[in-house]
DNA sequence: CGCAACATTGAGCAAGATCAATACCCGTGG
DNA sequence: CCACGGGTATTGATCTTGCTCAATGTTGCG
């Protein structure tokens, strides 16, 4: 189908020049690539496009989504600085990707990746690992979409964003949410209104406070965790019990 | 956590004996392994168990699921003859697996797999491919769970099962569904009652007819496809349009 | 046959969607 | 500096889909 074009700064040099150094991780593949700037809403690729590149996010947030009949949109993932897009090596992209607000990315061609995979077999396990992480994350999202209520969905989302922010060096309870309510809604399988109402409900409960459109302050982390609806600790044993309970009515 | 034990016929020979032949596909790894018989409801493994084996389904249907607090269950996948379980190479299983009705499987240890991956690097791409297929399938399921209504969910499910049956050599419009309504409900994020009602609604519409608990006859394939709510054909162009429509209100 | 598991059907309910009005935020231009 | 305007968010009223609870029907096995 049609390939997203006209990205500022990209010269399509086909990253043909082999890297000087032997890469030891996937990230190294990007290290000499030019940085491409995306403006708000700009697409990286569309579902069905020939999957010619992998991308690494330098800054900003990228939105991965699918659209079905009559325009329903499902956001399957948000990507932030450091994340790599396109690890699933199908010949066409499985979904579309665009930037929320301004963002910077680098790209590497599939061809380069494949060459490097041969040259540096240690990259294989990293590919596996990344795909496994993606599988695991998607399964958690299926659980969320299948069986969690609006409050649990929001809490799960906020907690995950919290963890990510912390991992990226953010400190404190201030959480920045670059995406709009519509994005959150399309990610959590809800509507804007429900997202908004549920947020104010959580604020009223004293679990968080809303500071403007894109910032939330998490006041009671523990309470947030309780409300995720996950099987906290001891998952193994609990599952056994739940299993058993289910079978023997 | 705890490993599902006591599987009939398994002697745990640690499949130590190297294969005589060079495997050319993952399936070949299983070829000399003993066949293990599972009776209805018997578990293969639980979420959180150390992931020591891969399994191949010989016959019957295996149910892959997660359970969250207060016993809510989400079935993430059904596996049928020929499918391989455990390709996601985490050190613990991400979900639980058990047999719907009687089933037969074979197993191969992770260690054997890893050895064979070294010995036969051609297996790597097959691993990638299988994981990609799983990622793609899960994303479709996320779309279903996030944005489809009950009828669309059922139709999508039936169509997928139809395709699978056809691929496995089944002919005609007779579709066997080995799982119970509860299983279907937990797979589609619905309740038993809604599954039942939606099926009878589809029957009333003349799209299918229900022959006993576990057999459905699809009468109007095309109508079924229409009702899936998928972006049929020309997904690329349509997505563009949808995208555009969304951005420009 | 009789029982237990499973499925269907109905009535009422509730969570979240939809529709609609208003408020907020922020960049632009007077 | 403030007024304006568009995009975004909140809030309220009402509606709908699918859930819950309950009764009845069906199937298959001991």
Coordinates of C-alpha atoms (C1' of nucleotides) in Angstrom, one line a residue:
Chain A
X1 CA 0.0 0.0 0.0
X2 CA 1.2 3.5 0.4
X3 CA 4.3 4.4 2.3
X4 CA 4.4 7.4 4.6
X5 CA 6.6 9.9 2.9
X6 CA 8.0 13.3 3.3
X7 CA 9.6 13.0 6.7
X8 CA 11.7 16.0 7.5
X9 CA 15.4 15.5 7.3
X10 CA 15.4 12.0 5.9
X11 CA 17.7 11.5 3.0
X12 CA 17.0 7.8 2.5
X13 CA 20.7 7.0 2.5
X14 CA 19.6 3.4 2.7
X15 CA 21.9 3.2 5.7
X16 CA 24.0 1.2 3.3
X17 CA 27.3 2.1 4.9
X18 CA 28.1 -0.8 7.1
X19 CA 28.6 0.1 10.7
X20 CA 32.2 0.7 11.7
X21 CA 31.7 -1.2 15.0
X22 CA 30.2 -4.6 15.6
X23 CA 26.8 -4.0 17.2
X24 CA 26.2 -5.7 20.5
X25 CA 22.6 -4.8 20.8
X26 CA 19.8 -3.8 18.5
X27 CA 20.0 -0.2 19.7
X28 CA 23.6 -0.1 18.3
X29 CA 22.2 -0.5 14.8
X30 CA 20.6 2.9 15.0
X31 CA 23.6 4.7 16.4
X32 CA 24.8 6.3 13.2
X33 CA 21.5 6.9 11.6
X34 CA 20.2 10.4 11.0
X35 CA 17.6 11.7 13.4
X36 CA 14.2 12.3 11.8
X37 CA 11.8 14.9 13.2
X38 CA 8.1 14.2 13.2
X39 CA 5.5 16.8 13.8
X40 CA 2.3 16.2 15.7
X41 CA 0.1 13.6 14.0
X42 CA 2.7 12.7 11.3
X43 CA 2.6 9.1 10.3
X44 CA 5.5 6.7 10.3
X45 CA 3.8 4.0 8.3
X46 CA 0.3 2.5 7.7
X47 CA -1.1 -1.0 8.3
X48 CA -0.5 -2.9 5.1
X49 CA 2.6 -1.0 4.0
X50 CA 5.6 -3.0 3.0
X51 CA 7.6 -3.3 6.2
X52 CA 10.9 -1.9 5.1
X53 CA 12.2 -0.3 8.3
X54 CA 12.6 -0.6 12.0
X55 CA 12.4 2.6 14.0
X56 CA 13.8 3.6 17.3
X57 CA 12.1 6.4 19.3
X58 CA 14.5 9.1 20.4
X59 CA 12.0 11.5 22.0
X60 CA 8.2 12.0 22.0
X61 CA 5.5 9.4 22.0
X62 CA 4.4 7.2 19.1
X63 CA 1.0 5.7 18.8
X64 CA 0.5 2.2 17.3
X65 CA -3.0 1.5 16.1
X66 CA -5.5 -0.3 13.9
X67 CA -8.6 1.0 12.4
X68 CA -11.6 -1.1 11.5
X69 CA -14.9 -0.5 9.7
X70 CA -16.7 2.7 10.3
X71 CA -13.6 4.3 11.8
X72 CA -13.3 2.5 15.1
X73 CA -9.7 2.9 16.3
X74 CA -7.8 0.6 18.6
X75 CA -4.5 1.8 19.9
X76 CA -2.5 -1.3 20.7
X77 CA 0.6 0.4 22.2
X78 CA 2.3 3.7 23.0
X79 CA 6.0 3.9 22.4
X80 CA 8.4 6.2 24.2
X81 CA 12.1 7.1 24.1
X82 CA 14.2 4.0 23.7
X83 CA 11.5 1.8 22.3
X84 CA 11.9 0.0 19.0
X85 CA 9.1 -0.4 16.5
X86 CA 8.7 -3.2 14.0
X87 CA 10.4 -6.1 15.7
X88 CA 7.6 -8.4 14.3
X89 CA 9.2 -9.4 11.1
X90 CA 6.2 -9.6 8.8
X91 CA 6.5 -8.4 5.3
X92 CA 3.8 -5.8 5.8
X93 CA 3.2 -3.7 8.9
X94 CA 0.4 -5.1 11.1
X95 CA -0.7 -1.7 12.2
X96 CA -0.2 2.0 11.7
X97 CA 2.0 4.4 13.6
X98 CA 2.1 8.1 14.0
X99 CA 3.4 10.7 16.4
X100 CA 1.6 12.2 19.3
X101 CA 2.9 15.7 19.4
X102 CA 6.4 16.3 18.0
X103 CA 8.8 13.4 18.1
X104 CA 12.2 12.2 16.9
X105 CA 13.0 8.8 15.5
X106 CA 15.8 6.9 13.8
X107 CA 15.3 4.2 11.2
X108 CA 17.2 1.1 10.1
X109 CA 16.2 -0.9 7.0
X110 CA 15.1 -4.5 7.3
X111 CA 17.9 -5.4 5.0
X112 CA 20.5 -4.0 7.3
X113 CA 18.9 -5.8 10.3
X114 CA 19.0 -9.1 8.4
X115 CA 22.6 -8.6 7.5
X116 CA 23.5 -7.7 11.0
X117 CA 21.6 -10.7 12.3
X118 CA 23.9 -12.9 10.2
X119 CA 27.0 -11.0 11.1
X120 CA 26.2 -10.8 14.8
X121 CA 24.2 -13.9 15.9
X122 CA 24.0 -12.5 19.4
X123 CA 21.3 -10.2 18.2
X124 CA 18.9 -13.1 17.7
X125 CA 18.2 -13.6 21.4
X126 CA 17.6 -9.9 21.8
X127 CA 15.0 -10.1 19.0
X128 CA 13.4 -13.1 20.7
X129 CA 13.4 -11.3 24.0
X130 CA 11.8 -8.2 22.6
X131 CA 9.1 -10.1 20.8
X132 CA 8.4 -12.1 24.0
X133 CA 8.0 -8.9 26.0
X134 CA 5.6 -7.7 23.4
X135 CA 3.6 -10.9 23.5
X136 CA 3.5 -10.7 27.3
X137 CA 2.3 -7.0 27.2
X138 CA -0.3 -7.8 24.7
X139 CA -1.7 -10.6 26.8
X140 CA -2.0 -8.3 29.7
X141 CA -3.8 -5.9 27.5
X142 CA -6.2 -8.6 26.4
X143 CA -7.0 -9.4 30.0
X144 CA -7.6 -5.7 30.6
X145 CA -9.9 -5.4 27.5
X146 CA -11.7 -8.6 28.2
X147 CA -12.5 -8.5 31.9
X148 CA -11.6 -5.2 33.6
X149 CA -14.0 -2.4 34.3
X150 CA -13.3 1.2 33.6
X151 CA -11.7 2.0 36.9
X152 CA -9.4 -1.0 36.8
X153 CA -8.4 -0.1 33.2
X154 CA -7.5 3.4 34.2
X155 CA -5.6 2.3 37.2
X156 CA -3.7 -0.3 35.3
X157 CA -2.8 2.2 32.6
X158 CA -1.7 4.8 35.1
X159 CA 0.4 2.3 37.0
X160 CA 2.1 1.1 33.9
X161 CA 2.9 4.6 32.8
X162 CA 4.1 5.4 36.3
X163 CA 6.5 2.5 36.2
X164 CA 7.8 3.4 32.7
X165 CA 8.4 7.0 33.8
X166 CA 10.3 5.8 36.9
X167 CA 12.4 3.4 34.8
X168 CA 13.2 6.4 32.5
X169 CA 14.5 8.2 35.5
X170 CA 11.5 10.3 36.4
X171 CA 11.1 10.8 40.1
X172 CA 8.2 11.7 42.3
X173 CA 4.5 11.2 41.8
X174 CA 4.1 13.6 38.9
X175 CA 3.1 11.7 35.8
X176 CA 3.0 13.2 32.3
X177 CA 0.5 11.9 29.8
X178 CA 1.3 13.3 26.4
X179 CA -1.7 11.7 24.8
X180 CA -5.2 13.1 24.7
X181 CA -8.2 11.6 26.4
X182 CA -9.3 10.1 23.1
X183 CA -6.0 8.3 22.8
X184 CA -6.4 6.9 26.3
X185 CA -9.9 5.9 25.5
X186 CA -8.9 4.1 22.3
X187 CA -6.1 2.4 24.2
X188 CA -8.4 1.2 27.0
X189 CA -11.5 0.3 25.0
X190 CA -13.6 3.1 26.5
X191 CA -15.0 6.5 25.4
X192 CA -13.6 9.9 26.2
X193 CA -16.4 10.6 28.6
X194 CA -15.8 7.4 30.6
X195 CA -12.1 8.2 30.8
X196 CA -12.8 11.7 32.0
X197 CA -15.4 10.6 34.6
X198 CA -13.3 7.8 35.9
X199 CA -10.4 10.2 36.3
X200 CA -12.4 12.6 38.3
X201 CA -13.8 9.8 40.4
X202 CA -10.2 8.7 41.2
X203 CA -9.4 12.3 42.0
X204 CA -12.4 12.5 44.4
X205 CA -11.3 9.4 46.1
X206 CA -8.0 11.2 46.8
X207 CA -6.0 8.7 44.8
X208 CA -4.7 11.3 42.3
X209 CA -5.0 14.9 41.4
X210 CA -5.4 16.2 37.9
X211 CA -3.1 19.1 37.0
X212 CA -4.1 20.3 33.6
X213 CA -4.7 18.2 30.6
X214 CA -1.5 16.3 30.5
X215 CA -0.3 15.9 34.0
X216 CA -1.6 13.7 36.8
X217 CA -0.2 13.5 40.3
X218 CA -0.5 10.1 41.9
X219 CA -1.1 10.6 45.5
X220 CA -1.8 7.1 46.8
X221 CA 0.3 4.6 44.8
X222 CA -0.7 1.7 46.9
X223 CA -4.4 2.4 46.5
X224 CA -3.9 2.7 42.8
X225 CA -2.2 -0.7 42.7
X226 CA -5.1 -2.3 44.7
X227 CA -7.6 -1.0 42.1
X228 CA -5.8 -2.6 39.1
X229 CA -7.8 -5.8 39.5
X230 CA -4.7 -7.9 38.9
X231 CA -4.0 -11.0 40.9
X232 CA -1.5 -9.4 43.2
X233 CA 1.4 -11.5 44.6
X234 CA 1.2 -15.2 44.9
X235 CA -0.3 -15.5 41.5
X236 CA 0.6 -19.2 41.2
X237 CA -1.2 -20.4 44.3
X238 CA -4.2 -18.2 43.6
X239 CA -4.6 -19.4 40.1
X240 CA -4.6 -22.9 41.4
X241 CA -7.4 -22.1 43.8
X242 CA -9.3 -20.2 41.2
X243 CA -8.9 -23.0 38.8
X244 CA -10.1 -25.5 41.3
X245 CA -12.9 -23.4 42.4
X246 CA -14.1 -23.0 38.9
X247 CA -13.9 -26.7 38.0
X248 CA -15.7 -27.9 41.2
X249 CA -18.4 -25.2 40.9
Chain B
X1 CA 5.5 -22.3 41.2
X2 CA 4.0 -25.7 40.9
X3 CA 4.4 -27.8 37.8
X4 CA 1.5 -29.8 36.4
X5 CA 2.4 -33.4 37.1
X6 CA 1.1 -36.9 36.7
X7 CA 0.5 -36.9 33.0
X8 CA -0.3 -40.4 31.7
X9 CA 2.4 -42.1 29.8
X10 CA 5.1 -39.6 30.4
X11 CA 8.3 -41.1 31.4
X12 CA 10.3 -37.9 31.5
X13 CA 13.1 -39.4 29.4
X14 CA 14.4 -35.8 29.2
X15 CA 14.4 -36.3 25.5
X16 CA 18.1 -36.5 26.0
X17 CA 18.8 -38.7 23.1
X18 CA 19.8 -36.4 20.3
X19 CA 17.7 -36.8 17.2
X20 CA 19.2 -39.0 14.6
X21 CA 18.2 -36.7 11.8
X22 CA 18.9 -33.0 11.4
X23 CA 15.6 -31.2 12.0
X24 CA 14.4 -28.9 9.2
X25 CA 11.4 -27.5 11.1
X26 CA 10.4 -27.1 14.7
X27 CA 7.9 -29.9 14.3
X28 CA 10.7 -32.3 13.6
X29 CA 12.0 -31.8 17.1
X30 CA 8.9 -33.7 18.4
X31 CA 9.0 -36.5 16.0
X32 CA 10.5 -39.1 18.3
X33 CA 9.0 -37.9 21.5
X34 CA 6.4 -40.1 23.3
X35 CA 2.8 -39.1 22.9
X36 CA 1.2 -38.1 26.2
X37 CA -2.5 -38.5 26.8
X38 CA -4.4 -35.8 28.6
X39 CA -7.9 -36.3 29.9
X40 CA -10.6 -33.6 30.0
X41 CA -9.5 -30.6 32.1
X42 CA -6.0 -31.9 32.8
X43 CA -3.4 -29.1 33.0
X44 CA -0.2 -28.9 31.0
X45 CA 1.2 -26.0 33.0
X46 CA 0.3 -23.0 35.1
X47 CA 1.1 -19.4 34.7
X48 CA 4.3 -18.7 36.7
X49 CA 5.6 -22.3 36.4
X50 CA 9.2 -22.5 35.2
X51 CA 8.9 -22.8 31.5
X52 CA 10.8 -26.1 30.9
X53 CA 9.0 -27.5 27.9
X54 CA 7.5 -26.8 24.5
X55 CA 4.4 -28.8 23.5
X56 CA 3.0 -29.9 20.2
X57 CA -0.7 -30.7 20.0
X58 CA -1.4 -34.1 18.3
X59 CA -5.1 -34.2 18.8
X60 CA -7.8 -32.5 20.8
X61 CA -8.0 -28.9 21.8
X62 CA -5.9 -27.0 24.4
X63 CA -7.0 -23.9 26.2
X64 CA -4.6 -21.1 27.1
X65 CA -5.8 -18.8 29.7
X66 CA -5.1 -16.3 32.5
X67 CA -7.0 -15.9 35.7
X68 CA -7.2 -12.6 37.6
X69 CA -8.6 -11.6 41.0
X70 CA -11.9 -13.0 42.0
X71 CA -11.6 -15.8 39.5
X72 CA -12.2 -13.9 36.2
X73 CA -10.8 -16.0 33.4
X74 CA -9.5 -14.8 30.0
X75 CA -8.9 -17.5 27.4
X76 CA -6.2 -16.0 25.1
X77 CA -6.0 -18.8 22.6
X78 CA -7.3 -22.2 21.6
X79 CA -4.8 -24.7 20.2
X80 CA -5.5 -27.5 17.9
X81 CA -3.7 -30.4 16.2
X82 CA -0.3 -29.3 14.8
X83 CA 0.0 -26.1 17.0
X84 CA 3.0 -25.6 19.1
X85 CA 2.8 -24.1 22.6
X86 CA 5.5 -22.2 24.4
X87 CA 7.3 -20.5 21.6
X88 CA 7.6 -17.3 23.7
X89 CA 10.8 -18.0 25.4
X90 CA 10.3 -16.5 28.8
X91 CA 11.7 -18.4 31.8
X92 CA 8.2 -18.8 33.3
X93 CA 5.0 -19.5 31.4
X94 CA 2.9 -16.4 30.9
X95 CA -0.4 -18.3 31.1
X96 CA -1.9 -21.6 32.1
X97 CA -2.8 -24.4 29.7
X98 CA -5.2 -27.3 30.0
X99 CA -7.1 -29.8 27.8
X100 CA -10.6 -29.3 26.6
X101 CA -11.8 -32.9 26.5
X102 CA -9.3 -35.6 25.9
X103 CA -6.2 -34.6 24.0
X104 CA -2.7 -35.8 23.0
X105 CA 0.5 -33.8 23.1
X106 CA 4.2 -34.3 22.7
X107 CA 6.8 -32.3 24.5
X108 CA 10.4 -31.2 24.0
X109 CA 12.6 -29.6 26.6
X110 CA 13.7 -26.0 26.3
X111 CA 17.2 -27.3 26.6
X112 CA 16.8 -29.5 23.6
X113 CA 15.3 -26.6 21.7
X114 CA 18.2 -24.4 22.5
X115 CA 20.7 -27.0 21.5
X116 CA 18.9 -27.6 18.2
X117 CA 18.7 -23.8 17.6
X118 CA 22.5 -23.7 17.7
X119 CA 22.9 -26.9 15.7
X120 CA 20.4 -25.9 13.1
X121 CA 20.2 -22.1 12.7
X122 CA 17.5 -22.4 10.1
X123 CA 15.1 -23.0 13.0
X124 CA 15.6 -19.4 14.1
X125 CA 13.5 -17.9 11.3
X126 CA 10.7 -20.4 12.0
X127 CA 10.7 -19.3 15.7
X128 CA 10.5 -15.7 14.5
X129 CA 7.7 -16.5 12.1
X130 CA 5.6 -18.3 14.7
X131 CA 6.0 -15.5 17.2
X132 CA 5.0 -13.0 14.6
X133 CA 1.9 -15.0 13.8
X134 CA 1.1 -15.0 17.5
X135 CA 1.6 -11.3 17.8
X136 CA -0.6 -10.7 14.8
X137 CA -3.4 -13.0 16.1
X138 CA -3.3 -11.3 19.5
X139 CA -3.6 -7.9 18.0
X140 CA -6.7 -9.0 16.1
X141 CA -8.0 -10.3 19.3
X142 CA -7.3 -7.0 21.0
X143 CA -9.3 -5.3 18.3
X144 CA -12.2 -7.7 18.9
X145 CA -12.1 -7.2 22.6
X146 CA -11.7 -3.5 22.5
X147 CA -14.3 -2.5 19.9
X148 CA -16.5 -5.2 18.6
X149 CA -20.0 -6.0 19.8
X150 CA -21.3 -9.4 20.7
X151 CA -22.5 -10.3 17.2
X152 CA -19.2 -9.2 15.6
X153 CA -17.3 -11.2 18.2
X154 CA -19.2 -14.4 17.5
X155 CA -19.0 -14.0 13.8
X156 CA -15.2 -13.3 13.9
X157 CA -14.7 -16.4 16.1
X158 CA -16.8 -18.7 13.9
X159 CA -15.1 -17.5 10.8
X160 CA -11.7 -18.0 12.2
X161 CA -12.6 -21.5 13.4
X162 CA -14.1 -22.2 10.0
X163 CA -10.9 -21.2 8.3
X164 CA -8.8 -23.3 10.6
X165 CA -11.1 -26.3 10.1
X166 CA -10.8 -25.9 6.3
X167 CA -7.0 -25.6 6.5
X168 CA -7.0 -28.9 8.5
X169 CA -8.8 -30.6 5.6
X170 CA -12.4 -30.3 6.9
X171 CA -14.9 -29.8 4.0
X172 CA -18.4 -28.4 4.0
X173 CA -20.1 -26.0 6.3
X174 CA -20.2 -28.2 9.4
X175 CA -18.1 -26.7 12.1
X176 CA -17.2 -28.6 15.3
X177 CA -16.7 -26.5 18.4
X178 CA -15.2 -28.8 21.1
X179 CA -15.3 -26.1 23.7
X180 CA -18.3 -25.2 26.0
X181 CA -20.2 -21.9 25.9
X182 CA -18.3 -20.8 28.9
X183 CA -15.0 -21.3 27.1
X184 CA -16.3 -19.3 24.1
X185 CA -17.5 -16.6 26.5
X186 CA -14.2 -16.3 28.2
X187 CA -12.5 -16.2 24.9
X188 CA -14.7 -13.4 23.5
X189 CA -15.0 -11.4 26.7
X190 CA -18.7 -12.1 27.0
X191 CA -21.0 -14.2 29.3
X192 CA -22.5 -17.6 28.5
X193 CA -25.9 -16.1 28.2
X194 CA -24.8 -13.5 25.6
X195 CA -23.0 -16.2 23.6
X196 CA -26.1 -18.3 23.7
X197 CA -28.5 -15.5 22.8
X198 CA -26.2 -14.3 20.0
X199 CA -26.0 -17.7 18.5
X200 CA -29.7 -18.2 18.4
X201 CA -30.1 -14.7 16.9
X202 CA -27.7 -15.7 14.2
X203 CA -29.6 -18.9 13.7
X204 CA -32.9 -16.9 13.4
X205 CA -31.3 -14.7 10.8
X206 CA -30.6 -17.9 8.8
X207 CA -26.9 -17.5 8.9
X208 CA -26.2 -20.7 10.7
X209 CA -28.0 -23.6 12.4
X210 CA -27.1 -25.1 15.7
X211 CA -26.9 -28.9 15.7
X212 CA -26.4 -29.9 19.3
X213 CA -24.0 -28.5 21.7
X214 CA -20.8 -28.8 19.8
X215 CA -21.7 -28.5 16.1
X216 CA -22.8 -25.5 14.1
X217 CA -23.6 -25.4 10.4
X218 CA -22.7 -22.2 8.7
X219 CA -25.3 -21.6 6.1
X220 CA -24.4 -18.2 4.7
X221 CA -20.6 -17.8 4.8
X222 CA -20.7 -14.4 3.1
X223 CA -23.2 -13.0 5.5
X224 CA -21.0 -14.2 8.4
X225 CA -18.0 -12.5 6.9
X226 CA -20.0 -9.2 6.6
X227 CA -20.9 -9.3 10.2
X228 CA -17.3 -9.6 11.5
X229 CA -16.9 -5.8 11.6
X230 CA -13.5 -6.1 10.0
X231 CA -12.2 -3.7 7.5
X232 CA -12.8 -6.0 4.5
X233 CA -10.5 -5.8 1.5
X234 CA -8.6 -2.7 0.6
X235 CA -7.6 -2.1 4.2
X236 CA -4.8 0.3 3.2
X237 CA -6.9 2.8 1.3
X238 CA -9.7 2.6 3.8
X239 CA -7.4 3.2 6.7
X240 CA -6.2 6.3 5.0
X241 CA -9.7 7.6 4.6
X242 CA -10.6 6.7 8.1
X243 CA -7.5 8.4 9.4
X244 CA -8.1 11.5 7.5
X245 CA -11.8 11.6 8.4
X246 CA -10.8 11.3 12.1
X247 CA -8.2 14.1 12.0
X248 CA -10.4 16.5 10.1
X249 CA -13.5 15.9 12.2
Chain C
dC1 C1' -33.9 -43.7 35.0
dG2 C1' -32.0 -40.1 37.3
dC3 C1' -28.6 -36.9 38.0
dA4 C1' -25.2 -33.4 37.0
dA5 C1' -23.3 -30.5 33.9
dC6 C1' -24.4 -27.6 30.3
dA7 C1' -27.5 -24.5 27.6
dT8 C1' -31.4 -21.7 26.7
dT9 C1' -34.7 -18.2 27.7
dG10 C1' -36.8 -14.4 30.3
dA11 C1' -37.0 -10.2 33.3
dG12 C1' -34.7 -6.5 35.4
dC13 C1' -30.6 -4.0 36.1
dA14 C1' -26.3 -1.4 35.6
dA15 C1' -22.0 0.0 33.5
dG16 C1' -20.7 2.4 30.1
dA17 C1' -22.2 4.6 25.5
dT18 C1' -24.4 8.4 23.3
dC19 C1' -26.1 12.9 22.9
dA20 C1' -25.8 17.5 24.3
dA21 C1' -24.5 21.5 26.8
dT22 C1' -20.9 24.0 28.9
dA23 C1' -16.1 24.9 30.4
dC24 C1' -11.3 25.0 29.9
dC25 C1' -6.8 25.7 27.7
dC26 C1' -3.8 27.9 24.7
dG27 C1' -2.2 30.0 20.7
dT28 C1' -3.4 34.0 17.5
dG29 C1' -4.3 38.4 16.3
dG30 C1' -6.3 42.8 17.4
Chain D
dC1 C1' -3.1 42.9 27.3
dC2 C1' -7.3 40.9 26.3
dA3 C1' -10.8 38.9 23.2
dC4 C1' -11.5 35.3 20.1
dG5 C1' -11.7 30.7 18.5
dG6 C1' -10.7 25.9 17.8
dG7 C1' -9.6 21.9 19.8
dT8 C1' -10.1 19.4 24.0
dA9 C1' -12.2 18.1 28.4
dT10 C1' -15.8 17.9 31.8
dT11 C1' -20.4 17.2 33.3
dG12 C1' -25.2 15.9 32.9
dA13 C1' -29.4 13.3 31.1
dT14 C1' -30.8 9.5 28.8
dC15 C1' -30.4 5.2 26.3
dT16 C1' -28.6 0.6 25.1
dT17 C1' -26.0 -3.4 25.3
dG18 C1' -24.7 -6.9 27.6
dC19 C1' -24.7 -8.6 32.6
dT20 C1' -27.0 -10.7 36.6
dC21 C1' -30.3 -13.5 38.6
dA22 C1' -33.5 -17.0 38.1
dA23 C1' -36.3 -20.5 36.1
dT24 C1' -36.6 -24.1 32.7
dG25 C1' -34.8 -27.2 29.2
dT26 C1' -31.4 -30.4 27.2
dT27 C1' -27.8 -33.8 26.9
dG28 C1' -25.2 -37.6 28.0
dC29 C1' -23.4 -40.7 31.3
dG30 C1' -23.4 -44.0 35.3

